[in-house]
Coordinates of C-alpha atoms in Angstrom, one line a residue:
Chain A
X389 CA -50.6 13.5 -38.5
X390 CA -51.9 16.3 -36.3
X391 CA -55.3 17.8 -36.3
X392 CA -56.3 20.6 -34.0
X393 CA -60.0 21.7 -33.8
X394 CA -61.3 24.8 -32.1
X395 CA -58.6 24.8 -29.3
X396 CA -59.1 27.1 -26.4
X397 CA -56.3 27.5 -23.8
X398 CA -55.8 29.9 -20.9
X399 CA -53.5 30.9 -18.2
X400 CA -55.6 31.6 -15.1
X401 CA -58.4 33.9 -16.4
X402 CA -56.7 35.1 -19.5
X403 CA -57.6 33.1 -22.6
X404 CA -54.6 33.0 -24.8
X405 CA -55.9 30.6 -27.6
X406 CA -59.5 31.3 -28.5
X407 CA -60.5 28.7 -31.1
X408 CA -57.5 27.6 -33.1
X409 CA -58.0 25.0 -35.9
X410 CA -55.1 23.7 -38.0
X411 CA -53.7 20.5 -39.5
X412 CA -50.3 19.0 -40.1
X413 CA -50.6 16.5 -42.9
X414 CA -48.3 13.5 -43.0
X415 CA -44.7 14.4 -44.1
X416 CA -45.3 18.1 -44.4
X417 CA -43.7 21.1 -42.6
X418 CA -46.2 23.5 -41.3
X419 CA -45.0 26.9 -40.0
X420 CA -46.9 28.9 -37.4
X421 CA -46.0 32.6 -37.3
X422 CA -47.0 35.6 -35.3
X423 CA -45.5 38.2 -33.1
X424 CA -44.5 37.7 -29.4
X425 CA -47.3 37.1 -27.0
X426 CA -49.8 35.9 -29.7
X427 CA -50.0 32.3 -28.3
X428 CA -47.5 30.4 -30.2
X429 CA -45.8 28.8 -27.2
X430 CA -49.1 28.2 -25.6
X431 CA -50.1 26.2 -28.8
X432 CA -47.0 24.0 -28.4
X433 CA -47.5 23.5 -24.7
X434 CA -51.2 22.6 -25.2
X435 CA -50.3 20.1 -27.9
X436 CA -47.6 18.5 -25.5
X437 CA -50.0 18.6 -22.6
X438 CA -47.8 20.7 -20.4
X439 CA -49.4 22.9 -17.7
X440 CA -49.8 25.7 -17.6
X441 CA -51.8 26.6 -19.8
X442 CA -55.1 24.9 -19.1
X443 CA -56.9 23.6 -22.2
X444 CA -60.5 24.6 -21.8
X445 CA -62.0 23.4 -25.0
X446 CA -61.4 21.8 -28.4
X447 CA -59.7 18.7 -29.7
X448 CA -56.2 17.7 -30.6
X449 CA -55.7 14.4 -32.5
X450 CA -52.4 12.8 -33.3
X451 CA -52.6 9.9 -35.9
X452 CA -56.4 9.6 -35.0
X453 CA -55.8 9.4 -31.2
X454 CA -57.5 12.1 -29.2
X455 CA -54.9 13.7 -26.9
X456 CA -57.3 15.4 -24.5
X457 CA -56.5 14.5 -20.9
X458 CA -53.4 12.5 -21.7
X459 CA -50.3 13.3 -19.6
X460 CA -47.3 14.7 -21.5
X461 CA -45.3 11.5 -21.4
X462 CA -48.2 9.5 -23.0
X463 CA -48.4 12.2 -25.8
X464 CA -44.6 11.8 -26.4
X465 CA -45.0 8.1 -26.6
X466 CA -47.7 8.6 -29.3
X467 CA -44.9 9.9 -31.5
X468 CA -44.6 13.7 -30.7
X469 CA -41.1 15.0 -30.4
X470 CA -40.8 18.3 -28.6
X471 CA -38.1 21.0 -29.1
X472 CA -39.1 23.6 -26.5
X473 CA -38.4 27.4 -26.7
X474 CA -35.1 28.1 -24.9
X475 CA -33.9 24.6 -25.7
X476 CA -34.1 23.2 -22.2
X477 CA -31.3 20.7 -22.6
X478 CA -30.3 18.8 -19.4
X479 CA -27.3 21.0 -18.4
X480 CA -25.7 18.7 -15.9
X481 CA -25.8 15.7 -18.3
X482 CA -23.3 15.4 -21.1
X483 CA -24.2 15.3 -24.7
X484 CA -24.4 11.5 -25.0
X485 CA -26.5 11.2 -21.9
X486 CA -28.9 13.9 -23.1
X487 CA -29.5 11.7 -26.2
X488 CA -29.6 8.3 -24.4
X489 CA -32.1 9.4 -21.8
X490 CA -34.4 10.3 -24.6
X491 CA -33.7 7.3 -26.7
X492 CA -36.9 5.2 -27.4
X493 CA -37.5 2.8 -30.4
X494 CA -40.7 3.3 -32.1
X495 CA -42.0 1.4 -35.2
X496 CA -43.4 4.0 -37.4
X497 CA -41.9 3.1 -40.8
X498 CA -39.3 5.8 -40.6
X499 CA -35.6 5.0 -40.5
X500 CA -34.8 4.7 -36.8
X501 CA -32.6 7.3 -35.0
X502 CA -29.5 6.3 -33.1
X503 CA -26.3 8.1 -31.9
X504 CA -24.6 7.4 -35.3
X505 CA -27.4 9.0 -37.3
X506 CA -27.3 12.0 -34.9
X507 CA -23.6 12.5 -35.4
X508 CA -24.1 12.3 -39.2
X509 CA -26.8 15.0 -39.0
X510 CA -24.9 17.2 -36.5
X511 CA -21.2 16.6 -36.8
X512 CA -20.5 19.3 -34.3
X513 CA -22.2 17.4 -31.5
X514 CA -20.0 14.3 -32.2
X515 CA -17.0 16.5 -31.4
X516 CA -18.7 17.5 -28.1
X517 CA -19.9 14.0 -27.0
X518 CA -18.5 14.1 -23.5
X519 CA -19.1 17.9 -22.8
X520 CA -21.8 18.8 -20.4
X521 CA -24.7 20.3 -22.2
X522 CA -24.5 23.4 -19.9
X523 CA -21.0 24.1 -21.5
X524 CA -22.3 24.1 -25.1
X525 CA -22.8 27.2 -27.1
X526 CA -26.4 28.3 -27.9
X527 CA -26.3 26.9 -31.4
X528 CA -24.9 23.6 -30.1
X529 CA -27.6 23.4 -27.5
X530 CA -30.2 23.9 -30.2
X531 CA -28.8 21.1 -32.3
X532 CA -28.8 19.0 -29.1
X533 CA -32.4 19.8 -28.3
X534 CA -33.5 18.8 -31.8
X535 CA -31.3 15.7 -31.7
X536 CA -32.7 14.7 -28.3
X537 CA -36.2 14.9 -29.7
X538 CA -35.3 12.8 -32.8
X539 CA -34.0 10.1 -30.4
X540 CA -37.5 9.4 -29.4
X541 CA -38.2 8.4 -33.0
X542 CA -41.2 10.8 -33.4
X543 CA -43.5 10.9 -36.3
X544 CA -44.1 14.6 -35.6
X545 CA -41.7 17.2 -34.4
X546 CA -43.1 20.2 -32.6
X547 CA -40.4 23.0 -32.6
X548 CA -40.8 26.2 -30.7
X549 CA -38.7 29.0 -32.1
X550 CA -35.5 27.0 -32.9
X551 CA -33.8 30.0 -34.5
X552 CA -34.3 32.3 -31.5
X553 CA -31.0 33.8 -30.4
X554 CA -28.9 32.1 -33.1
X555 CA -26.3 34.0 -35.2
X556 CA -27.3 34.2 -38.9
X557 CA -24.7 31.7 -39.9
X558 CA -26.2 29.2 -37.5
X559 CA -29.8 29.9 -38.6
X560 CA -28.5 28.9 -42.1
X561 CA -27.2 25.6 -40.7
X562 CA -30.4 25.1 -38.9
X563 CA -32.4 25.7 -42.1
X564 CA -30.3 23.1 -43.9
X565 CA -30.8 20.5 -41.2
X566 CA -34.5 21.1 -41.1
X567 CA -34.6 20.7 -44.9
X568 CA -32.8 17.3 -44.4
X569 CA -35.4 16.2 -41.8
X570 CA -38.3 17.3 -43.9
X571 CA -37.1 15.1 -46.7
X572 CA -37.0 12.1 -44.3
X573 CA -40.7 11.9 -44.2
X574 CA -41.0 13.4 -40.7
X575 CA -43.9 15.8 -40.1
X576 CA -43.0 19.1 -38.5
X577 CA -44.8 21.9 -36.8
X578 CA -42.4 24.8 -36.8
X579 CA -43.2 27.9 -34.7
X580 CA -41.1 30.7 -36.0
X581 CA -40.6 34.4 -36.0
X582 CA -38.0 34.3 -38.7
X583 CA -40.0 34.9 -41.8
X584 CA -37.5 34.0 -44.5
X585 CA -36.8 30.7 -42.7
X586 CA -40.5 29.8 -42.5
X587 CA -41.1 30.8 -46.1
X588 CA -38.2 28.8 -47.4
X589 CA -39.1 25.5 -45.6
X590 CA -42.9 25.4 -45.1
X591 CA -45.5 23.7 -47.1
X592 CA -48.2 25.6 -45.4
X593 CA -48.1 28.8 -43.2
X594 CA -50.4 29.8 -40.4
X595 CA -50.4 33.3 -38.9
X596 CA -51.7 33.7 -35.3
X597 CA -52.8 37.0 -33.8
X598 CA -54.4 37.4 -30.4
X599 CA -55.0 33.7 -30.0
X600 CA -56.8 33.2 -33.4
X601 CA -55.7 32.3 -36.9
X602 CA -55.7 35.3 -39.2
X603 CA -54.0 33.7 -42.3
X604 CA -53.7 30.3 -43.7
X605 CA -52.0 29.6 -47.0
X606 CA -48.9 28.7 -48.9
X607 CA -45.6 30.5 -48.4
X608 CA -46.0 32.2 -51.8
X609 CA -49.4 33.5 -50.9
X610 CA -48.1 34.9 -47.5
X611 CA -45.1 36.5 -49.3
X612 CA -47.4 38.1 -51.8
X613 CA -49.6 39.6 -49.1
X614 CA -47.9 42.8 -47.9
X615 CA -51.0 43.5 -45.8
X616 CA -50.7 40.3 -43.7
X617 CA -46.9 40.7 -43.3
X618 CA -47.2 44.3 -42.2
X619 CA -50.2 44.1 -39.9
X620 CA -49.5 40.7 -38.2
X621 CA -45.9 40.0 -38.6
X622 CA -44.5 43.6 -38.3
X623 CA -42.6 43.3 -41.5
X624 CA -41.7 46.3 -43.5
X625 CA -43.2 48.9 -41.1
Chain B
X1187 CA -5.9 19.5 21.3
X1188 CA -3.7 16.4 21.4
X1189 CA -3.1 14.2 18.4
X1190 CA -5.2 11.4 19.9
X1191 CA -8.1 13.7 20.6
X1192 CA -7.9 14.9 17.0
X1193 CA -8.0 11.4 15.7
X1194 CA -11.0 10.5 18.0
X1195 CA -13.0 13.5 16.9
X1196 CA -12.2 12.9 13.3
X1197 CA -13.5 9.3 13.6
X1198 CA -16.5 10.5 15.4
X1199 CA -17.2 13.0 12.7
X1200 CA -16.8 10.5 9.9
X1201 CA -19.1 7.9 11.5
X1202 CA -21.7 10.5 12.3
X1203 CA -21.3 11.8 8.7
X1204 CA -21.9 8.3 7.4
X1205 CA -25.2 8.0 9.4
X1206 CA -26.2 11.5 8.1
X1207 CA -25.5 10.4 4.6
X1208 CA -27.9 7.4 4.9
X1209 CA -30.6 9.8 6.1
X1210 CA -30.0 12.8 3.9
X1211 CA -29.1 11.2 0.5
X1212 CA -32.8 10.2 0.3
X1213 CA -34.1 13.4 1.7
X1214 CA -32.1 15.6 -0.8
X1215 CA -33.0 13.3 -3.7
X1216 CA -36.7 13.8 -2.9
X1217 CA -36.1 17.4 -2.4
X1218 CA -34.1 17.9 -5.6
X1219 CA -36.2 15.8 -7.9
X1220 CA -39.8 16.3 -6.6
X1221 CA -39.3 19.7 -4.9
X1222 CA -40.9 18.3 -1.8
X1223 CA -39.5 19.2 1.6
X1224 CA -40.4 15.8 3.3
X1225 CA -40.7 16.9 6.9
X1226 CA -41.8 13.4 7.8
X1227 CA -38.3 12.1 6.8
X1228 CA -37.2 12.3 10.5
X1229 CA -40.2 10.2 11.4
X1230 CA -39.2 7.6 8.8
X1231 CA -35.9 7.5 10.7
X1232 CA -37.2 7.2 14.2
X1233 CA -40.1 4.8 13.4
X1234 CA -37.4 2.7 11.5
X1235 CA -35.4 2.6 14.7
X1236 CA -38.5 1.4 16.6
X1237 CA -39.3 -1.3 14.0
X1238 CA -35.8 -2.5 14.6
X1239 CA -36.4 -2.4 18.3
X1240 CA -39.5 -4.5 18.0
X1241 CA -37.6 -7.1 15.9
X1242 CA -34.9 -7.3 18.6
X1243 CA -37.4 -7.6 21.4
X1244 CA -39.1 -10.5 19.4
X1245 CA -35.7 -12.4 19.5
X1246 CA -34.4 -11.3 16.0
X1247 CA -30.7 -10.2 15.6
X1248 CA -29.4 -6.8 14.5
X1249 CA -29.3 -7.7 10.8
X1250 CA -32.9 -8.9 10.9
X1251 CA -33.8 -5.6 12.5
X1252 CA -32.0 -3.7 9.8
X1253 CA -33.8 -5.4 6.9
X1254 CA -37.2 -5.3 8.6
X1255 CA -36.8 -1.5 9.2
X1256 CA -35.7 -1.0 5.6
X1257 CA -38.7 -3.0 4.2
X1258 CA -41.2 -1.5 6.6
X1259 CA -40.3 2.1 6.0
X1260 CA -39.7 1.5 2.4
X1261 CA -43.2 0.2 1.9
X1262 CA -44.6 3.1 4.2
X1263 CA -42.8 5.6 1.9
X1264 CA -44.3 3.9 -1.2
X1265 CA -47.8 4.1 0.3
X1266 CA -47.4 7.7 1.4
X1267 CA -46.2 8.8 -2.0
X1268 CA -48.9 6.8 -4.0
X1269 CA -51.9 7.5 -1.9
X1270 CA -51.2 10.9 -0.3
X1271 CA -48.6 13.0 -1.9
X1272 CA -49.5 12.2 -5.4
X1273 CA -52.9 13.9 -5.0
X1274 CA -51.1 17.2 -3.9
X1275 CA -48.5 17.2 -6.7
X1276 CA -47.3 20.7 -7.6
X1277 CA -48.9 22.3 -4.5
X1278 CA -45.8 23.0 -2.2
X1279 CA -47.7 24.2 0.8
X1280 CA -50.3 21.4 1.0
X1281 CA -47.3 18.9 0.4
X1282 CA -45.3 20.4 3.3
X1283 CA -48.4 20.5 5.7
X1284 CA -49.2 16.8 4.8
X1285 CA -45.6 15.8 5.7
X1286 CA -45.8 17.8 8.9
X1287 CA -49.1 16.2 9.8
X1288 CA -47.7 12.7 9.2
X1289 CA -44.6 13.5 11.4
X1290 CA -46.9 14.6 14.2
X1291 CA -49.1 11.5 14.0
X1292 CA -46.0 9.3 13.9
X1293 CA -44.5 11.1 16.9
X1294 CA -47.6 10.6 19.0
X1295 CA -48.1 7.0 18.1
X1296 CA -44.5 6.3 18.8
X1297 CA -44.8 7.9 22.2
X1298 CA -47.9 6.0 23.1
X1299 CA -46.3 2.6 21.9
X1300 CA -42.6 2.9 23.0
X1301 CA -42.8 5.5 25.8
X1302 CA -40.7 8.6 26.4
X1303 CA -37.4 7.1 27.8
X1304 CA -34.4 6.9 25.5
X1305 CA -33.7 3.4 24.4
X1306 CA -30.3 2.4 23.2
X1307 CA -30.2 -0.5 20.8
X1308 CA -27.5 -3.2 21.4
X1309 CA -24.7 -3.4 18.9
X1310 CA -24.6 -6.5 16.7
X1311 CA -22.5 -9.4 17.9
X1312 CA -20.1 -9.1 14.9
X1313 CA -19.3 -5.5 15.5
X1314 CA -19.1 -5.5 19.4
X1315 CA -15.3 -5.0 20.1
X1316 CA -12.9 -2.1 19.8
X1317 CA -9.9 -1.5 17.6
X1318 CA -6.7 0.6 18.1
X1319 CA -6.6 3.4 15.5
X1320 CA -3.9 6.1 15.6
X1321 CA -3.5 5.6 19.3
X1322 CA -7.2 5.7 20.0
X1323 CA -9.3 2.8 21.2
X1324 CA -12.4 2.9 19.0
X1325 CA -15.7 0.9 18.8
X1326 CA -15.7 -1.4 15.7
X1327 CA -19.4 -0.6 15.3
X1328 CA -18.7 3.0 14.4
X1329 CA -16.1 1.9 11.8
X1330 CA -18.7 -0.5 10.4
X1331 CA -21.2 2.4 10.1
X1332 CA -18.6 4.3 8.2
X1333 CA -18.0 1.3 6.0
X1334 CA -21.8 1.0 5.4
X1335 CA -21.9 4.6 4.5
X1336 CA -19.1 4.2 1.9
X1337 CA -20.9 1.2 0.5
X1338 CA -24.1 3.1 0.1
X1339 CA -22.3 6.1 -1.5
X1340 CA -20.7 3.7 -3.9
X1341 CA -24.0 2.0 -4.9
X1342 CA -25.7 5.4 -5.2
X1343 CA -22.9 6.6 -7.4
X1344 CA -23.2 3.7 -9.7
X1345 CA -26.9 4.1 -9.9
X1346 CA -26.5 7.8 -10.6
X1347 CA -23.8 7.7 -13.2
X1348 CA -23.9 4.3 -14.8
X1349 CA -27.6 3.6 -15.3
X1350 CA -30.3 5.0 -17.4
X1351 CA -32.5 5.4 -14.5
X1352 CA -29.8 7.5 -12.8
X1353 CA -29.4 9.7 -15.9
X1354 CA -33.2 10.2 -15.9
X1355 CA -33.1 11.2 -12.2
X1356 CA -30.3 13.7 -12.9
X1357 CA -32.2 15.0 -16.0
X1358 CA -35.3 15.3 -13.8
X1359 CA -33.4 17.4 -11.2
X1360 CA -32.4 19.7 -14.2
X1361 CA -35.9 19.9 -15.8
X1362 CA -38.7 17.6 -14.8
X1363 CA -41.2 18.9 -17.4
X1364 CA -38.8 18.2 -20.2
X1365 CA -38.2 14.6 -19.0
X1366 CA -42.0 14.0 -19.2
X1367 CA -42.1 15.7 -22.7
X1368 CA -39.7 13.0 -23.9
X1369 CA -42.1 10.2 -23.0
X1370 CA -40.7 9.2 -19.7
X1371 CA -43.2 8.6 -16.9
X1372 CA -41.7 10.9 -14.3
X1373 CA -44.4 9.9 -11.7
X1374 CA -42.9 6.4 -11.6
X1375 CA -39.5 7.8 -11.0
X1376 CA -40.8 9.9 -8.2
X1377 CA -42.4 7.0 -6.6
X1378 CA -39.1 5.0 -6.8
X1379 CA -37.0 7.9 -5.5
X1380 CA -39.4 8.4 -2.6
X1381 CA -39.4 4.8 -1.7
X1382 CA -35.6 4.5 -1.8
X1383 CA -35.3 7.7 0.4
X1384 CA -37.7 6.2 2.9
X1385 CA -35.9 2.8 2.9
X1386 CA -32.6 4.4 3.7
X1387 CA -34.1 6.5 6.5
X1388 CA -35.4 3.3 8.1
X1389 CA -31.9 1.8 7.9
X1390 CA -30.5 5.0 9.4
X1391 CA -33.0 4.7 12.2
X1392 CA -31.7 1.3 13.4
X1393 CA -28.1 2.4 13.2
X1394 CA -29.0 5.7 14.9
X1395 CA -30.7 3.7 17.6
X1396 CA -27.3 2.0 18.4
X1397 CA -25.2 5.1 18.3
X1398 CA -27.5 8.0 19.4
X1399 CA -30.4 6.0 21.0
X1400 CA -34.1 6.4 20.2
X1401 CA -36.3 8.9 22.1
X1402 CA -39.2 11.3 21.3
X1403 CA -37.8 14.3 19.5
X1404 CA -35.0 12.4 17.8
X1405 CA -37.0 12.6 14.7
X1406 CA -37.0 16.3 14.6
X1407 CA -33.2 16.6 15.7
X1408 CA -32.1 14.3 12.9
X1409 CA -34.3 16.1 10.4
X1410 CA -32.6 19.4 11.4
X1411 CA -29.2 17.9 10.7
X1412 CA -30.5 16.5 7.3
X1413 CA -31.7 20.0 6.4
X1414 CA -28.3 21.5 7.1
X1415 CA -26.7 18.8 5.0
X1416 CA -29.0 19.6 2.1
X1417 CA -28.5 23.3 2.4
X1418 CA -24.7 22.9 2.6
X1419 CA -24.4 20.4 -0.2
X1420 CA -27.1 21.6 -2.6
X1421 CA -30.3 20.2 -3.9
X1422 CA -30.3 16.9 -5.9
X1423 CA -26.5 16.5 -6.0
X1424 CA -24.9 13.2 -4.8
X1425 CA -21.5 14.8 -4.3
X1426 CA -23.3 17.5 -2.3
X1427 CA -24.9 14.9 0.0
X1428 CA -21.5 13.2 0.6
X1429 CA -19.6 16.5 1.3
X1430 CA -22.5 18.0 3.3
X1431 CA -22.9 15.0 5.5
X1432 CA -19.1 14.8 6.3
X1433 CA -18.9 18.5 6.9
X1434 CA -21.9 18.4 9.3
X1435 CA -20.5 15.3 11.0
X1436 CA -17.1 16.8 11.5
X1437 CA -18.4 20.2 12.7
X1438 CA -20.7 18.4 15.2
X1439 CA -17.9 16.2 16.5
X1440 CA -15.3 18.9 16.9
X1441 CA -17.8 21.6 18.0
X1442 CA -19.2 19.4 20.9
X1443 CA -15.7 18.5 22.0
X1444 CA -14.1 21.9 21.9
X1445 CA -16.8 24.5 22.5
X1446 CA -19.8 22.5 23.6
X1447 CA -21.8 25.6 24.5
X1448 CA -21.5 26.8 20.9
X1449 CA -22.0 23.5 19.0
X1450 CA -25.4 24.5 17.5
X1451 CA -23.9 27.9 16.6
X1452 CA -21.0 26.2 14.8
X1453 CA -23.4 24.0 12.8
X1454 CA -25.9 26.7 11.8
X1455 CA -23.5 29.6 11.2
X1456 CA -22.0 27.9 8.0
X1457 CA -25.6 27.1 6.9
X1458 CA -26.5 30.8 7.3
X1459 CA -23.4 31.9 5.4
X1460 CA -24.1 29.5 2.6
X1461 CA -27.7 30.8 2.4
X1462 CA -26.5 34.3 2.1
X1463 CA -23.6 33.8 -0.3
X1464 CA -24.4 30.6 -2.2
X1465 CA -28.0 29.8 -1.7
X1466 CA -27.9 26.8 -4.1
X1467 CA -25.4 25.1 -1.9
X1468 CA -21.8 23.9 -2.5
X1469 CA -22.7 21.5 -5.3
X1470 CA -26.2 22.5 -6.3
X1471 CA -27.1 24.6 -9.3
X1472 CA -28.8 28.0 -9.3
X1473 CA -32.5 27.6 -10.3

């Protein structure tokens, strides 16, 4: 689904990603972990073609199409749904409008998304249909940001720290919903700081540190490596 | 102030407000959506008026003048956006300088072509008489301007709230980058908004030519009013443009009548207060 080869990305003179390679195979959930400031958001923005940062080298391929130089809207049209860090819902639009603005039909063999299917996945949003997104709680905004990306009928979902700022009970709901999505043949790139969430859902985990990949393996392998968890994720210090 | 004077100034305020809405609804849309302060917007207005004048001299009627100005300035806006502004996207200072340069060129060419004397365009046949309103004899044309303002407010409101394009525009004012990341070509939306804004400025120019006359410097004056409307109402908000236009129209009408020596003060004092206490405007959102 997604292949990244030797990606370099920088903000001004500061190189934030220095040669990242990774792969999201069809229908899998790949988690990217790492502490703050290690380049996780830069990775997501580079995939989406949002500037800054500036991609200074390497290749990103989605379903065999090279993304280099394509504007963000063309990348989204190739089937990448984006759930940004901080949610970025359209605050002055209501819930339904947030979803219909994004709606796009796409023939990719997956069951198409419409409002009814969104209400089924997130019943809470159905109750808030006519509320402005700016009035929703953080958890509801996160659900809306995910639903909005799904309305573009993506083949790949790029999610940047969806659990950030959510109460534990909402993180649990989020985990269940992500599990549902994963079983619907969607490919997901999940950037997370929440270790237990990533370990529970991911097929493969990458750990980034200072713009490079320092670990790549299964959740079980990561869980078994106290060294990686301590040094790169700050767990158990 | 007598009751009749009050009615007169109110009517003046509303009709000037309607003209300002035609001008500033596009200006604030461009400002809110593209974050471009289009300082050539006043030139769109003045040159629109002169295009109308040219049509009238050539024997056309007022309505032909109105349509010609709308089309000519709309196409001008389209070309400016596609060929010039697009190259400078995301660089606020060069964008502003470009629009200043265009306004200077337009002002000089207009002076060379149409001279420095104020020119008052004739009212259309259909709207030539006067009516009695609340004890005041009032020109039908100004009532017509108010009607046109209401019509455009209505159409813009439908476009804004009832269409997908309108929802995309509102989403774009909230978060342009996210709109693009959903697979929507924001550039095309920008071009459309800029063209529509220019077209409305051209229409406003012909109407302004009837009610305020055309002269060198009218471009800058009307732009200043447009800026006050946007600052009072807020960026990218349709209700803000409506309320801001009416407020500025009424303040101007009453100010000129009651304390003529302070009329600019009365216009800019509220603007200064808004900038200090509510910098995002009455209806805008904080960034």
